[in-house]
Coordinates of C-alpha atoms in Angstrom, one line a residue:
X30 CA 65.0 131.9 50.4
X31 CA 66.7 133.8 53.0
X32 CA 70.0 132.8 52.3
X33 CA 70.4 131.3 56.2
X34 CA 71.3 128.2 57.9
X35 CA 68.4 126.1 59.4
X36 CA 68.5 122.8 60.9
X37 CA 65.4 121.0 61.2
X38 CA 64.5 119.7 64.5
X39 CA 62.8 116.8 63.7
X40 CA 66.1 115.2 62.1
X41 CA 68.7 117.1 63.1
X42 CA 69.4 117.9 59.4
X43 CA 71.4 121.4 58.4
X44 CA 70.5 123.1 55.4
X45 CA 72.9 126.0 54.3
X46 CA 71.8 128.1 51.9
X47 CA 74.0 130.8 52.8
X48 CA 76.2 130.6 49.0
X49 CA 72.9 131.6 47.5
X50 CA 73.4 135.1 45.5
X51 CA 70.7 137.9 44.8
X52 CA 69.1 138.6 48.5
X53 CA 68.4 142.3 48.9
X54 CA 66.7 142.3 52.3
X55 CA 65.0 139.4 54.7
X56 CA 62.6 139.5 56.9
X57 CA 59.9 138.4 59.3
X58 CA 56.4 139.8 60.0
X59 CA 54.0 138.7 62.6
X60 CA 50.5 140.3 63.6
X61 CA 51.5 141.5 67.4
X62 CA 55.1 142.0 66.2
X63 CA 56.2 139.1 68.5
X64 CA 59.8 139.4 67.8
X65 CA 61.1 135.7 66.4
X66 CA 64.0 133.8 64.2
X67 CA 63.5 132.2 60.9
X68 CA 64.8 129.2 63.1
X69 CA 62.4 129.8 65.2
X70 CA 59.3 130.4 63.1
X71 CA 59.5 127.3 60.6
X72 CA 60.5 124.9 63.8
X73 CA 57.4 126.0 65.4
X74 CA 55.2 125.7 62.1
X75 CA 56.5 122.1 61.8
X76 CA 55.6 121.2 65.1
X77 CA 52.3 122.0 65.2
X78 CA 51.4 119.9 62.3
X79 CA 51.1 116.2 63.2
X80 CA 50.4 114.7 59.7
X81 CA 52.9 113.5 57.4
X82 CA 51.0 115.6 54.6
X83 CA 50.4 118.4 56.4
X84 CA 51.4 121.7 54.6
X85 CA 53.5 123.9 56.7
X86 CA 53.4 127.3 54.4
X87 CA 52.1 128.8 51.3
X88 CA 54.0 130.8 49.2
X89 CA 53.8 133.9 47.2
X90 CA 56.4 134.6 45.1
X91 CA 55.5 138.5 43.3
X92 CA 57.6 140.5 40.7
X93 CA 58.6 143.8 41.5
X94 CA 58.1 147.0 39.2
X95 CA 61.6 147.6 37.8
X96 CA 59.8 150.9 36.5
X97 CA 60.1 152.0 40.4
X98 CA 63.1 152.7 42.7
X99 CA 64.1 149.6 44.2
X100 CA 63.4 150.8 47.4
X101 CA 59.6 151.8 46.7
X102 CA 59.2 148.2 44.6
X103 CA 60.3 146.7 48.4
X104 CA 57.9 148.6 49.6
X105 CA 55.5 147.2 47.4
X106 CA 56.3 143.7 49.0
X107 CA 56.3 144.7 52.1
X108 CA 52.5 145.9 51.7
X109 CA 51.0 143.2 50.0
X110 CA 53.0 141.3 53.1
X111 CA 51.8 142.9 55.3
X112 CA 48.1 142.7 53.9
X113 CA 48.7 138.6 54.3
X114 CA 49.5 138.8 57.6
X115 CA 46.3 141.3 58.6
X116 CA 44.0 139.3 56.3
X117 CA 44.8 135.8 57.9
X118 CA 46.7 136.1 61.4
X119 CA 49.5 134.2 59.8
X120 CA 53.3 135.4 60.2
X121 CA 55.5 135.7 56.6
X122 CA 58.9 135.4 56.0
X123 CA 59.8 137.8 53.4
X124 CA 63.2 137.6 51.3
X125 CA 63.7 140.1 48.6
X126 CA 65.8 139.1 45.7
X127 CA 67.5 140.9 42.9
X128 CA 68.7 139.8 39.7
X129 CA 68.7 136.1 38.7
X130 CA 70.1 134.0 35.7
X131 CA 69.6 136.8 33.0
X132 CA 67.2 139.9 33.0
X133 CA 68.7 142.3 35.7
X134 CA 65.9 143.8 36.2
X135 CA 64.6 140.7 38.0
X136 CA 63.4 142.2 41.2
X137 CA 60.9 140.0 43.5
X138 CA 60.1 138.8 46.3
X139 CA 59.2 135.3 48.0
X140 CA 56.6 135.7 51.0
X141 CA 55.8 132.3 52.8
X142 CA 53.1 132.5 55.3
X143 CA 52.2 129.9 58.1
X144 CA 49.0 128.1 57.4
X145 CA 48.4 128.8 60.9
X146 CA 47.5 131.7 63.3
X147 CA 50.5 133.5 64.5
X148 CA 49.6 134.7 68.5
X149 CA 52.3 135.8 71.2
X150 CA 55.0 133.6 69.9
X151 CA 52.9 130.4 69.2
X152 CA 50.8 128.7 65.9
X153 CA 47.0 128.2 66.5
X154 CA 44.4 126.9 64.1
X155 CA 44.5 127.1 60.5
X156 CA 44.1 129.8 58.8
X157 CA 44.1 130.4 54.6
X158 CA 40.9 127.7 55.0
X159 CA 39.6 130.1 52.4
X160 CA 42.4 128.9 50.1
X161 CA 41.8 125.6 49.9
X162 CA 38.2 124.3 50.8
X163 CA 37.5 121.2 50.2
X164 CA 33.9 122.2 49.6
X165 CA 34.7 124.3 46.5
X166 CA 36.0 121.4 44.9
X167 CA 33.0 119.0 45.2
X168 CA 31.5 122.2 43.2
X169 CA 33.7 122.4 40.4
X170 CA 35.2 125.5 41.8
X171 CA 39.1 125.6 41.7
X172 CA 39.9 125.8 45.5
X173 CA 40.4 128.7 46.7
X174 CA 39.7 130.9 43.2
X175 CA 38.1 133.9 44.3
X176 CA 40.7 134.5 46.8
X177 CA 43.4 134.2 45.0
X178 CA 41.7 136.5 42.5
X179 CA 41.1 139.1 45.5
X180 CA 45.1 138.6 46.5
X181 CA 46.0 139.1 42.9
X182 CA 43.7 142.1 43.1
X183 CA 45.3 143.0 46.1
X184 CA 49.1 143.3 44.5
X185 CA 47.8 144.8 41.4
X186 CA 46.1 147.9 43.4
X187 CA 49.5 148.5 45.2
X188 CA 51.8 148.5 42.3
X189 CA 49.1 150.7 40.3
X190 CA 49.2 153.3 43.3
X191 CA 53.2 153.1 43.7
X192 CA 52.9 153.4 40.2
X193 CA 51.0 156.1 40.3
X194 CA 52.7 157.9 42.9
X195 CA 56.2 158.5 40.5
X196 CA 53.6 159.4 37.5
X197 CA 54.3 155.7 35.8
X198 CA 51.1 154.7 33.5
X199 CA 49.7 151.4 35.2

């Protein structure tokens, strides 16, 4: 999403992804702003999972208000980020992209988050347990529904109050 090079450390593989058009901005967020690399962040989150299965990251991919300046629509991103990474512990990786294969006013953003606690530079336990309980299933409850309603809830409060803010009817 970044448009970086990353090897994996397990296999030794490089991926480059840095032909990849549209990135407007790229960045990462951690709860004691422990400074660290994209490299850095993913190798670690693939390390401290020892299952084959074992999910790594969730994603959240949001579409920016084109109805706002570009720079308060990143803004936007960056506070519903920033919300993740308060709510949960986690870090994100943020990238910002622009445009796309046809509507110019494609403007959004791609958050990944750990699935584990982000503290002084290392992954703890899981976090986001909230998202997909086990228990919610065995009661016919979609896992993880009512918080992804209060996310969604979440984004929609701070577009309405960007929104707002330049007098656009949300």
């Amino acid at each position: 999403r970044a448009c970086e090079k990353l090897i994996d450390d397990r296999t030794g593989i490089r991926h480059d992804y840095t032909a990849k058009r549209g990135l407007v901005d790229a960045y990462i967020l951690t709860p004691d702003k422990t400074p660290i690399s994209r490299q850095q962040l993913w190798s670690l989150a693939e390390a401290s999972e020892n299952r084959r299965d074992s999910r790594t990251a969730r994603e959240y991919e949001v579409a920016l208000p084109h109805e706002l300046p570009e720079s308060e629509a990143i803004a936007c991103a960056h506070r519903f980020a920033a919300g993740l990474v308060k709510r949960y512990g986690c870090a994100a990786d943020v990238a910002i992209h622009a445009h796309g294969a046809g509507d110019k006013r494609n403007l959004h953003a791609h958050i990944m988050t750990t699935t584990r606690r982000f503290e002084a530079g290392t992954l703890t336990e899981k976090t986001h347990a909230e998202l997909s309980d086990k228990k919610l299933r065995l009661l016919g409850i979609a896992p993880g529904a009512e918080q992804v309603t209060k996310l969604r809830a979440a984004w929609a409060s701070i577009v309405n109050d960007a929104c707002r803010g330049y007098g656009i009817p949300s």
